[in-house]
Coordinates of C-alpha atoms in Angstrom, one line a residue:
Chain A
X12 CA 0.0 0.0 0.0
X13 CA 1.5 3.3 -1.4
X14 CA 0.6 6.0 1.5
X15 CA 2.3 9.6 1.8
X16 CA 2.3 11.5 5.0
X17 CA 3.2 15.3 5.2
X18 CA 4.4 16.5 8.7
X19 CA 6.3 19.6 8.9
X20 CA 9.9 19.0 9.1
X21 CA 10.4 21.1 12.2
X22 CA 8.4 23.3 14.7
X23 CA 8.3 25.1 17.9
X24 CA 7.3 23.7 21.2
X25 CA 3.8 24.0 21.4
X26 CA 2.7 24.7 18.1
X27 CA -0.1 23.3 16.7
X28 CA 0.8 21.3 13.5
X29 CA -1.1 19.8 11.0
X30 CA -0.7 16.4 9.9
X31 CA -1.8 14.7 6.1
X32 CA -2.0 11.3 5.3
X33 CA -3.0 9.6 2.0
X34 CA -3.2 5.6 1.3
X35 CA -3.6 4.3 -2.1
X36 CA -6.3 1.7 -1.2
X37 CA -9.6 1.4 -3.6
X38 CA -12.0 1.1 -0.1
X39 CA -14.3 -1.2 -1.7
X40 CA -17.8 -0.7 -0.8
X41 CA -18.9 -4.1 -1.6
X42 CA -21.6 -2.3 -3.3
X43 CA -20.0 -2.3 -6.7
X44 CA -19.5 -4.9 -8.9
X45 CA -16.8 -6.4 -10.8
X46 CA -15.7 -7.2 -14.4
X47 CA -17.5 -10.5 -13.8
X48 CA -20.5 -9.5 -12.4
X49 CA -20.3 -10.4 -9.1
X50 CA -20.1 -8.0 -5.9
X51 CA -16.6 -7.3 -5.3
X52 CA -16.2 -7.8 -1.5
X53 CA -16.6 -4.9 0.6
X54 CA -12.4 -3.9 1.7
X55 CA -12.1 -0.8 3.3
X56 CA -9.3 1.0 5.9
X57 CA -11.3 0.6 8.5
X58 CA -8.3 1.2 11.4
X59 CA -6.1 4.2 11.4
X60 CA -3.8 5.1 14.5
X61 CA -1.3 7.8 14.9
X62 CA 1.3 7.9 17.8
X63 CA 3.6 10.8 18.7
X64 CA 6.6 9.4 20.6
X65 CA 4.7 6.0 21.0
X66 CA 1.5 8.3 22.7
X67 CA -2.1 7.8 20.7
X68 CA -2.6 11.7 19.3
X69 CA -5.1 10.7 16.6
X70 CA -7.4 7.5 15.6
X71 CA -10.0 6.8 12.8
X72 CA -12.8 4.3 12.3
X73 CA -13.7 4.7 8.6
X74 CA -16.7 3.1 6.8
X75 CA -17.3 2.6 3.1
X76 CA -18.5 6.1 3.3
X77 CA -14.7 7.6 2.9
X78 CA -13.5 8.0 -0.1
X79 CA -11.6 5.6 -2.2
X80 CA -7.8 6.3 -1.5
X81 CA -8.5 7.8 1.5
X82 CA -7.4 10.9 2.5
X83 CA -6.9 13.0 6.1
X84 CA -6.3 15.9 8.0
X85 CA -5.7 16.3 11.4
X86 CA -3.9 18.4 14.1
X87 CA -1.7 18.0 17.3
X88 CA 0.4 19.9 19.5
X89 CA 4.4 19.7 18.9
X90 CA 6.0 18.6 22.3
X91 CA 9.1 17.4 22.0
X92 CA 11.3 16.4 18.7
X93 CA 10.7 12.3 17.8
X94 CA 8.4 10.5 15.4
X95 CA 5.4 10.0 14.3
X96 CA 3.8 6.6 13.6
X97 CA 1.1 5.6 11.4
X98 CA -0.8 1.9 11.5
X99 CA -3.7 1.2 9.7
X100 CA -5.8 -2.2 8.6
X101 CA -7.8 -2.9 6.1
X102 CA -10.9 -5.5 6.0
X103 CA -9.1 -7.6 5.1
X104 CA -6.5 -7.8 7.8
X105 CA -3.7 -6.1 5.2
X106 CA -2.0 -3.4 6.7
X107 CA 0.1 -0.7 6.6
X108 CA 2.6 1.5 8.1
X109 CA 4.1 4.7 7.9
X110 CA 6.8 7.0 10.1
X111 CA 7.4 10.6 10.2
X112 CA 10.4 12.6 11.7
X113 CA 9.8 15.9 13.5
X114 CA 11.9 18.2 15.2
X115 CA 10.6 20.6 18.0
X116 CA 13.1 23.6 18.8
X117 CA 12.5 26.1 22.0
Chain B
X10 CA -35.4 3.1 -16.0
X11 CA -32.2 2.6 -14.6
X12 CA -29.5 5.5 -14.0
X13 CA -27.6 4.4 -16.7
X14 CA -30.7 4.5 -19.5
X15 CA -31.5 8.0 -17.9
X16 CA -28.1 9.0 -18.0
X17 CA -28.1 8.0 -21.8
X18 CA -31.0 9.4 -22.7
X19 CA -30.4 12.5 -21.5
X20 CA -27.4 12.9 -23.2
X21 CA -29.0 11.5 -26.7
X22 CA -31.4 14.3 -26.3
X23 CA -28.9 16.9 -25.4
X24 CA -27.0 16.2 -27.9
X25 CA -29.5 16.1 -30.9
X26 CA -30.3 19.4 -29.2
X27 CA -27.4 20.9 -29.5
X28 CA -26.2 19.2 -32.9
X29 CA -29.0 21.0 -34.6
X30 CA -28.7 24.3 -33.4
X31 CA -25.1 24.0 -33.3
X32 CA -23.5 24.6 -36.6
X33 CA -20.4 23.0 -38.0
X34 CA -17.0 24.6 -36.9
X35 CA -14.5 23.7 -39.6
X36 CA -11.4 24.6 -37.5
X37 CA -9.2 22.2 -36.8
X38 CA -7.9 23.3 -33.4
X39 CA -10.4 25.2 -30.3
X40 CA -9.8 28.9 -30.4
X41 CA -8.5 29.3 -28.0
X42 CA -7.0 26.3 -26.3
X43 CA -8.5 25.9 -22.9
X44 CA -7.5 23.1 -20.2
X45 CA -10.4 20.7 -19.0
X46 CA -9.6 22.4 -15.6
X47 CA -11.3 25.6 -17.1
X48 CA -14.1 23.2 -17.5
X49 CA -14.6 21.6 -13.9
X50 CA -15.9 22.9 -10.5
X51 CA -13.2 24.7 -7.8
X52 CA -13.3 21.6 -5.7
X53 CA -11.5 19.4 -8.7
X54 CA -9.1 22.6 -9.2
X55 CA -8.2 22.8 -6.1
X56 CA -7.7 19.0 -5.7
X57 CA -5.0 19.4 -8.7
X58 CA -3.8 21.9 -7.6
X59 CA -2.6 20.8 -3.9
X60 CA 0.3 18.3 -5.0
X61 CA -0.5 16.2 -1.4
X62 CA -4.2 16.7 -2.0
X63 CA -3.9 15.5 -5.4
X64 CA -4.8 11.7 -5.2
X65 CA -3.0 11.2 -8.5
X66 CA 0.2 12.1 -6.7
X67 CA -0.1 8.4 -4.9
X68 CA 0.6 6.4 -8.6
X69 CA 3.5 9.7 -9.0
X70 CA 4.8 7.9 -5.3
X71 CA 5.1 4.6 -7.2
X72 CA 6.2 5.2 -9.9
X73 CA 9.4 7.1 -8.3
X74 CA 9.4 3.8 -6.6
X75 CA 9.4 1.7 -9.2
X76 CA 12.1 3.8 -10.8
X77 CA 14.7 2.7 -8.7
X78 CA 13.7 -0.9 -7.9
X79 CA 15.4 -3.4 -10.3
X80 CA 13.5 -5.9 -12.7
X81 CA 13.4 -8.8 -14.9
X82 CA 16.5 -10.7 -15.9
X83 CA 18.8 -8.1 -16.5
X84 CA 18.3 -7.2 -12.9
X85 CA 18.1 -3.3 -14.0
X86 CA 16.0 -0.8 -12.9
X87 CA 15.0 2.2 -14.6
X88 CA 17.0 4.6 -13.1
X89 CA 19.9 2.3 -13.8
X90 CA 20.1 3.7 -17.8
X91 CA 18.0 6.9 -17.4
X92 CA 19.8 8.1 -13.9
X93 CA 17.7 11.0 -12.6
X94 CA 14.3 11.0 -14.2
X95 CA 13.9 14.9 -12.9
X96 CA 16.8 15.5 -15.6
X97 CA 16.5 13.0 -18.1
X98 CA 12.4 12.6 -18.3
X99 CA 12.5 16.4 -18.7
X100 CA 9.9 17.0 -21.4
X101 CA 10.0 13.8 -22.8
X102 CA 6.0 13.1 -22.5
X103 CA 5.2 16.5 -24.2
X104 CA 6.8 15.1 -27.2
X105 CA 4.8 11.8 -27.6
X106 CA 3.6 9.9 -29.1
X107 CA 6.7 9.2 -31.9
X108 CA 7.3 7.1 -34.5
X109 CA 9.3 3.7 -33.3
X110 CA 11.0 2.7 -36.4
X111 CA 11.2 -1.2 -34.6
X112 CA 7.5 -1.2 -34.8
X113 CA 7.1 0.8 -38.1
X114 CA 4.3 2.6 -36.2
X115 CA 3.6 5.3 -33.4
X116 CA 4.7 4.0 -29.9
X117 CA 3.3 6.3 -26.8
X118 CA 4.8 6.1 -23.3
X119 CA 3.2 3.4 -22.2
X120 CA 4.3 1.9 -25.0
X121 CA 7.8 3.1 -24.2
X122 CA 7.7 2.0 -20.6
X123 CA 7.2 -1.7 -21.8
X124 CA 9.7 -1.4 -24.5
X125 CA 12.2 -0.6 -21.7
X126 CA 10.7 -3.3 -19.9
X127 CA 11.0 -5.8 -21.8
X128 CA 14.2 -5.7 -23.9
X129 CA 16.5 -4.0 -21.4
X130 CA 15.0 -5.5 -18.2
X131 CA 13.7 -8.5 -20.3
X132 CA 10.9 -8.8 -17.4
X133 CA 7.2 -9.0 -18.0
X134 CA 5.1 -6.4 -19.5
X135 CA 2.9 -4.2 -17.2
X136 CA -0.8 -4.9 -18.0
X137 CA -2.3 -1.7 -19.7
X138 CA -4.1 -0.4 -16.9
X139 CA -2.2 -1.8 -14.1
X140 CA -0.9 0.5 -10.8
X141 CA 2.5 -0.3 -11.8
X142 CA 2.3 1.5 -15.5
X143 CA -0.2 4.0 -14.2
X144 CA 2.4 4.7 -11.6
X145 CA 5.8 5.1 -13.7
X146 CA 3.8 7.1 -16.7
X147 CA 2.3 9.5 -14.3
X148 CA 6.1 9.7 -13.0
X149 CA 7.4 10.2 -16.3
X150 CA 4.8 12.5 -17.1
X151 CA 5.3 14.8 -13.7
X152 CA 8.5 15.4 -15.6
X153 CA 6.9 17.5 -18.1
X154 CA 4.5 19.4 -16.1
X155 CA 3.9 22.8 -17.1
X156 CA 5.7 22.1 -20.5
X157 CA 3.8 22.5 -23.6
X158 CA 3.1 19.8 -25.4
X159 CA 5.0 19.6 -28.7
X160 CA 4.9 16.5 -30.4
X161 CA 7.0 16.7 -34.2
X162 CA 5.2 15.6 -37.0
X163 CA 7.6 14.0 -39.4
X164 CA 6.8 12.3 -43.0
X165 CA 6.7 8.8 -41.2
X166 CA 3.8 9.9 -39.0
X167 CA 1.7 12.2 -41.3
X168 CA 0.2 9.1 -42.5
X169 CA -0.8 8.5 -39.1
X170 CA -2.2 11.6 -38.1
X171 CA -4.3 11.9 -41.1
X172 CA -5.9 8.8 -39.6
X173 CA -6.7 10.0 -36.2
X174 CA -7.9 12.9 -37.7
X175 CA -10.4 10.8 -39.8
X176 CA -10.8 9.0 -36.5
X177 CA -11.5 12.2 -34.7
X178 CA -14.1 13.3 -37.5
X179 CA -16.1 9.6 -37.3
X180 CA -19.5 9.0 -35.9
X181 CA -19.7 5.8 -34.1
X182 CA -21.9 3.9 -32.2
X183 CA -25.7 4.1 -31.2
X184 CA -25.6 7.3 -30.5
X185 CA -23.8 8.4 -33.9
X186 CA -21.8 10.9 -32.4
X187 CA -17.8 11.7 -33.3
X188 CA -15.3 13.2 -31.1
X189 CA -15.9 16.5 -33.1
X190 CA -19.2 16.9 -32.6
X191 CA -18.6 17.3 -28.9
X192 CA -15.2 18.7 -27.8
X193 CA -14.6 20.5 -31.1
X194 CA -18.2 21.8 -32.4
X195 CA -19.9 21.8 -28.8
X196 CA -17.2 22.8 -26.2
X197 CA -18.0 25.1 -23.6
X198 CA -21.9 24.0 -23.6
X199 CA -23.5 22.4 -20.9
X200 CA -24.5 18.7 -20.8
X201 CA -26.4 17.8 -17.6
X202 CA -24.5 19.8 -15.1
X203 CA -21.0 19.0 -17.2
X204 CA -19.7 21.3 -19.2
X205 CA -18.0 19.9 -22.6
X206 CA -14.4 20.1 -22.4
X207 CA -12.2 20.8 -25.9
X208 CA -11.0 17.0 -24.8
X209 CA -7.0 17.2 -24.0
X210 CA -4.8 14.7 -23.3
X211 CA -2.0 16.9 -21.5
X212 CA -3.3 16.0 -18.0
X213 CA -3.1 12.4 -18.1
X214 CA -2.6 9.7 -16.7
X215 CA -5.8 11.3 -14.7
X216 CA -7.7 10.7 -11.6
X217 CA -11.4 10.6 -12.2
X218 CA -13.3 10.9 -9.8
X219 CA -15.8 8.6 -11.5
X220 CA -13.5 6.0 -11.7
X221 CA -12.4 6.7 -8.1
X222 CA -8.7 5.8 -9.3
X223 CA -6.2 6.9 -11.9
X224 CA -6.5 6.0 -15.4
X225 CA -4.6 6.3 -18.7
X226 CA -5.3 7.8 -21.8
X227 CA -7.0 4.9 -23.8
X228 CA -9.0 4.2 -20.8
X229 CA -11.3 7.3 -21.4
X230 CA -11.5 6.7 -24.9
X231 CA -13.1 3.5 -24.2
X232 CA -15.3 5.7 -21.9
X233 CA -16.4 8.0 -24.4
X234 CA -16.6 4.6 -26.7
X235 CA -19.0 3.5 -23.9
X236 CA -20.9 7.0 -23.7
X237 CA -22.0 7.0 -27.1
X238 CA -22.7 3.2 -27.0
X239 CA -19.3 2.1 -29.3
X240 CA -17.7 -1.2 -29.3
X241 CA -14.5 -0.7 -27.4
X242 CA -11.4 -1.1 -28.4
X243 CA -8.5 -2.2 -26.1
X244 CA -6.4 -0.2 -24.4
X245 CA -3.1 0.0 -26.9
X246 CA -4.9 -0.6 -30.2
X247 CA -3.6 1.2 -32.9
X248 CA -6.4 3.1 -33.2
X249 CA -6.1 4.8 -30.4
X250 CA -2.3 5.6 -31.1
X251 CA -3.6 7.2 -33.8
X252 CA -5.9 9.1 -32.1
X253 CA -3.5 10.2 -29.2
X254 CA -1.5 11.7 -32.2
X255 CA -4.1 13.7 -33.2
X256 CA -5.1 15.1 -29.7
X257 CA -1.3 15.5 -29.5
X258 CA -1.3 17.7 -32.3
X259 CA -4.5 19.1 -31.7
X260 CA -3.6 20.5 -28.2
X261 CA 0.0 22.0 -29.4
X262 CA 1.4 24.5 -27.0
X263 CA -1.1 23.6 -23.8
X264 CA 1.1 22.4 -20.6
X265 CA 1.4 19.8 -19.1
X266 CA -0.4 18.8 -16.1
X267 CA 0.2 15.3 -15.3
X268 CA -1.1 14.2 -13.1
X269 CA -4.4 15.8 -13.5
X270 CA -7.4 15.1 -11.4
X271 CA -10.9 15.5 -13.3
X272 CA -14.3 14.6 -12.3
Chain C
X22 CA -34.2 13.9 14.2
X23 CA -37.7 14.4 14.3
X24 CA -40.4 14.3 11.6
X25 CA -40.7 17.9 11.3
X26 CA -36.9 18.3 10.3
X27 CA -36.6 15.8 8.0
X28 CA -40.1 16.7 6.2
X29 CA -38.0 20.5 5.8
X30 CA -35.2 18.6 4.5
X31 CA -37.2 16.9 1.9
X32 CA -38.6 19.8 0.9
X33 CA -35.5 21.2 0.5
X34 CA -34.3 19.2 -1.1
X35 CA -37.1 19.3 -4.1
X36 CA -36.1 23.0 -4.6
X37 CA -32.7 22.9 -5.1
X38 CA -32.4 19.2 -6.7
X39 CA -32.4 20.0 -10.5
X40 CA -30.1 16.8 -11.0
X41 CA -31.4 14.4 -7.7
X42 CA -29.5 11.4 -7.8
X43 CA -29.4 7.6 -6.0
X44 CA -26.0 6.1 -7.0
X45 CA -25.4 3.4 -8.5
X46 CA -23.9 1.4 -5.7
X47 CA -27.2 0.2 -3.1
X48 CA -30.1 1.9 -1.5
X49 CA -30.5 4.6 1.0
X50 CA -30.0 2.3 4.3
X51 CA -33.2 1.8 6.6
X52 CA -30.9 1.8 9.3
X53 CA -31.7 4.7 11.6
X54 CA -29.0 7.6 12.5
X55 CA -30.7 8.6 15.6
X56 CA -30.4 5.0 16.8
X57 CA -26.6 5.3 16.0
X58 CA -26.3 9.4 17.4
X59 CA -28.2 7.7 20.7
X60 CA -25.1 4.5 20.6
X61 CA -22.5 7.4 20.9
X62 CA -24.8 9.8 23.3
X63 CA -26.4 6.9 25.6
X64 CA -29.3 9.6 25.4
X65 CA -28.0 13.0 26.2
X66 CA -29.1 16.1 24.8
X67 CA -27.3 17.2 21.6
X68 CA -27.3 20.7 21.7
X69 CA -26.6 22.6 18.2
X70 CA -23.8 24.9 18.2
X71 CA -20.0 24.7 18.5
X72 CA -19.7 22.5 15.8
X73 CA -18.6 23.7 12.1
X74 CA -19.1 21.1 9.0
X75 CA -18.3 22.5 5.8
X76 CA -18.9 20.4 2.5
X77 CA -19.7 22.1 -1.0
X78 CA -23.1 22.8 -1.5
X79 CA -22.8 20.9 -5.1
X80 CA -20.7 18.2 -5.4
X81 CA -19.0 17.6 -8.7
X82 CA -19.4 13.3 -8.2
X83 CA -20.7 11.8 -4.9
X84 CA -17.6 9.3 -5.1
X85 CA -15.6 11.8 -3.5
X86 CA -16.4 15.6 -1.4
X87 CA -14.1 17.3 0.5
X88 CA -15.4 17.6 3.8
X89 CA -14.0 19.5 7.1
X90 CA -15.1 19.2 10.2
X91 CA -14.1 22.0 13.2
X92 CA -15.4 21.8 16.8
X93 CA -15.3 25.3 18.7
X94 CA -12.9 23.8 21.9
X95 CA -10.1 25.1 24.1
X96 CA -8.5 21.6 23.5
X97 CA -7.0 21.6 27.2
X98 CA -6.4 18.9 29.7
X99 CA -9.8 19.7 31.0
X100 CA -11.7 20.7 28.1
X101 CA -11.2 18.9 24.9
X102 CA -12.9 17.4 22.0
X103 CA -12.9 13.6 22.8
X104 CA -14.4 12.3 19.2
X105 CA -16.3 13.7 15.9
X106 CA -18.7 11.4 14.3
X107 CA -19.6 11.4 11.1
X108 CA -23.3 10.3 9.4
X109 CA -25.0 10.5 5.4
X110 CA -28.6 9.2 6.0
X111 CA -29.0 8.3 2.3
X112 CA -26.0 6.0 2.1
X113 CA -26.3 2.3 2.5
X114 CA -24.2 2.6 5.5
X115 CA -24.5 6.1 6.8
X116 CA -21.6 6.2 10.2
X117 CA -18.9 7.2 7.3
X118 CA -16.2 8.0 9.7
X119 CA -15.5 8.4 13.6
X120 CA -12.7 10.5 14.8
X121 CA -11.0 10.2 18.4
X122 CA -8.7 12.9 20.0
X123 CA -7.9 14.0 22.8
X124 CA -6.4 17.7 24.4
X125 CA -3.3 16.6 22.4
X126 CA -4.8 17.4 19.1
X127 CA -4.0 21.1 20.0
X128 CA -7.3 21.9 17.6
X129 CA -10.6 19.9 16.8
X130 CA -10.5 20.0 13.1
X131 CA -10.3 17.1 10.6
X132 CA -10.6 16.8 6.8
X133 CA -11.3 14.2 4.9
X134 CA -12.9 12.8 1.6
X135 CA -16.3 11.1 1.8
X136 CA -18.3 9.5 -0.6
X137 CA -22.4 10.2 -0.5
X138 CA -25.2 8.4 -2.0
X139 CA -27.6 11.1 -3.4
X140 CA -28.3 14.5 -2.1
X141 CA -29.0 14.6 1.4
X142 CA -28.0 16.6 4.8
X143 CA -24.7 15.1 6.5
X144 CA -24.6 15.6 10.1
X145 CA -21.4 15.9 12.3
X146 CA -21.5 15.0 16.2
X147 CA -19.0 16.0 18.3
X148 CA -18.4 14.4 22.3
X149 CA -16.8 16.8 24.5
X150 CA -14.6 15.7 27.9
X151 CA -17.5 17.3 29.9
X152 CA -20.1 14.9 28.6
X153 CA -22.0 17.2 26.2
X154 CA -22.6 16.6 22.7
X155 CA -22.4 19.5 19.7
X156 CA -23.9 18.6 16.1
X157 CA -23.8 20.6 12.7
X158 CA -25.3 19.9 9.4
X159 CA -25.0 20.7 5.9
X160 CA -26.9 19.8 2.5
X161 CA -25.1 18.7 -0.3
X162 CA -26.1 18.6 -3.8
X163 CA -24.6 15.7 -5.6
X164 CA -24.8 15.8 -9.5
X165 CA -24.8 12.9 -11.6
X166 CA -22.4 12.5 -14.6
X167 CA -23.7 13.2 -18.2
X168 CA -21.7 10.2 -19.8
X169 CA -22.6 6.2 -19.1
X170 CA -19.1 4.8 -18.5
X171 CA -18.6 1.3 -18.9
X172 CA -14.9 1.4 -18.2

């Protein structure tokens, strides 16, 4: 699973920082159907976990209402200079993972 | 009636609408040249526009990827002959498709792609529509972005050209409807809430939101095939080369924008 | 949701709905969002207010909208957002997304992509640390594609 994350690179302590993440992953609605006729299998990212210095800053439980290749947005507070870590799953049990270097000054 | 018969209909209608008011354009190019972004809603501009936003940008991802990883039996990877595709892929997709003299006909970059892939990594072709060739043409193409597009005519390809041209000019399918009649005659009007595009290639490979991933070239040709109730043809066929060429032509001095996101 | 609301919505959504639309992929679902807003509230009041959802009043393909959510919060240790929810009555399974943070999030905002089956009114639910609940809507237009593709 192709993902991209964009953190900024650095920050100062206590700054509010956003955070983007996009996974290439077709979240199958199990609605549609495929070449053959048949329902293709509902598959979406339905797990996605992001830890700051191994602490839980963000998590999201996503339906087949999100988007195909699904895409977010989110904030958190820069504390201290580490990483940033990014798990997610997929219906079926594939998943994915995804770090991020940041570097707090002050 | 289903969505799809609706969706049909209405365009059948629209379209013998505006095919009798409209009135035959005889020049070759749109004056002036407009980007299907001028054509699309601020949300799909803006989606484009952001290069994280983009959703295209994920196939860009692997095809920088795929770049550097080695292949087939020659264990060689792309970057391996090419080096630096930021320096060496400069431009390169503005000036397809060309005429491959191994071939003795017009070869586009996914044609290209495979070439490479095959006699100097002797490993297996990409399908057409595959991640993987999605991926390294939308890489390739990035290249180019903001370049116009300049594809060279020589005498080899005229012959060609003339044929997408013809191509370009035919009514097909149920419908009866040629390329022209929409994004040459008819651009700029609305159909349904769309408005018709001139039709560029310079954007793609695309993501479409309809398709809810990235897809080539060909692949919307078949589309259009399917809107006016065509038989497809396959993705690569040599009609479709042809007709690349012409749109190639066609769209002289537009940029690049690969990849481009369209609804 | 009561009758009255949704009755307003409807007619609404008959005024501004020159291309209404059911998507391809399944029916509006029969399951209920109040019974899912009262899972998340265990039956507290949901006041409106506080709560910001911003989507684009016509949407270019329900496959994907861009969709942000901001909840009005001092994001503290004490006060803080703890989750957003996220519901499309008219899709086939209308919980599209939940969102958990905490006073580490620094700000209560989110974006994201969603996909919606038809028009409708999306609703955003927001669970504060001191055990009220904020909700926004907004109505979305969704237009349908001139061109049958096959591909």
């Amino acid at each position: 699973m192709t993902a991209r994350i964009q953190v900024p690179a650095s920050a100062r302590r206590g700054e509010v920082i956003e955070i983007r993440i996009a996974i290439q992953h077709p979240m199958e609605t199990g609605f549609r159907l495929d070449d053959s006729g048949r329902a293709a299998p509902k598959n979406v990212v339905n797990a996605l976990v992001c830890r700051y210095n191994g602490v839980e800053v963000f998590r999201a439980e996503m339906g087949s209402g999100v988007a195909a290749n699904p895409f977010l947005s989110f904030f958190t507070v820069a504390e201290a200079s580490g990483e940033l870590v990014f798990d997610w799953v997929d219906d079926q049990g594939q998943t994915g993972s995804e770090r991020a270097a940041l570097t707090v000054k002050g | 009636m289903t969505q799809k018969t609706l969706c049909g209909g209405l365009l059948a209608v629209a379209l013998a609408l505006i095919c009798v008011a409209g009135h035959a354009q005889n020049a070759a190019k749109p004056q002036p040249l407009k980007s299907g972004l001028e054509f699309t809603g601020p949300e799909v501009r803006d989606l484009q526009r952001d290069d994280f936003a983009n959703p295209g940008m994920l196939w860009v991802t692997r095809g920088e990827k795929l770049w550097q990883e080695s292949a087939g039996a020659a264990g060689k990877s792309c970057a391996a002959c090419h080096g630096d595709a930021k320096t060496s892929m400069r431009g390169v997709t503005a000036r397809y498709p060309q005429f491959d003299a191994a071939r003795a006909g017009l070869i586009n970059i996914e044609g290209r792609i495979q070439q490479c892939r095959e006699r100097r990594q002797q490993a297996e072709p990409f399908k057409y529509e595959s991640a993987e060739l999605l991926g390294l043409t939308a890489y390739v193409g990035q290249q180019s972005r903001g370049m116009p597009a300049s594809v060279t005519i020589d005498a080899q390809m005229r012959g060609r050209l003339e044929a997408g041209r013809d191509l370009y000019y035919r009514r097909m399918g149920q419908m009866n409807l040629s390329c022209a009649q929409c994004h040459q005659d008819n651009w700029g009007k609305k159909l349904g809430p769309e408005t018709i595009s001139q039709g560029h290639s310079v954007a793609y490979p695309i993501y479409r939101l309809e398709w809810q991933t990235m897809g080539s070239l060909h692949r919307r040709f078949r589309s259009c095939q399917s809107g006016v109730r065509a038989e497809l043809s396959p993705q690569g066929a040599p009609e479709f080369l042809d007709l690349e060429l012409y749109l190639a032509w066609r769209e002289g001095g537009l940029p690049i924008e690969t990849p481009g996101v369209r609804r | 949701m009561k009758k009255t609301s949704r009755r307003r919505f409807f007619a609404g959504l008959m005024a501004i709905a020159a291309w209404p639309t059911v998507r391809a992929y399944g029916q509006a679902s029969t399951e209920s969002v109040d019974a899912m807003v009262l899972t998340v509230t265990g039956g507290a009041k949901v006041q409106t207010g506080r709560v910001k959802l911003e989507l684009p009043p016509f949407a270019d393909n329900g496959n994907s909208v861009s969709l942000k959510v901001n909840v009005e919060s001092a994001m503290t240790a004490n006060d803080y957002v703890k989750s957003i929810h996220l519901y499309a009555a008219r899709n086939p399974r209308p919980n599209v997304a939940n969102f958990y943070l905490g006073p580490r999030a620094g700000r209560a905002q989110i974006s994201t992509r969603v996909r919606l089956g038809g028009s409708q009114r999306v609703l955003a639910l927001a669970a504060l640390s001191d055990g009220s609940f904020w909700s926004a809507t907004a109505d979305v237009v969704v237009t349908l594609s001139a061109c049958y593709d096959a591909t």
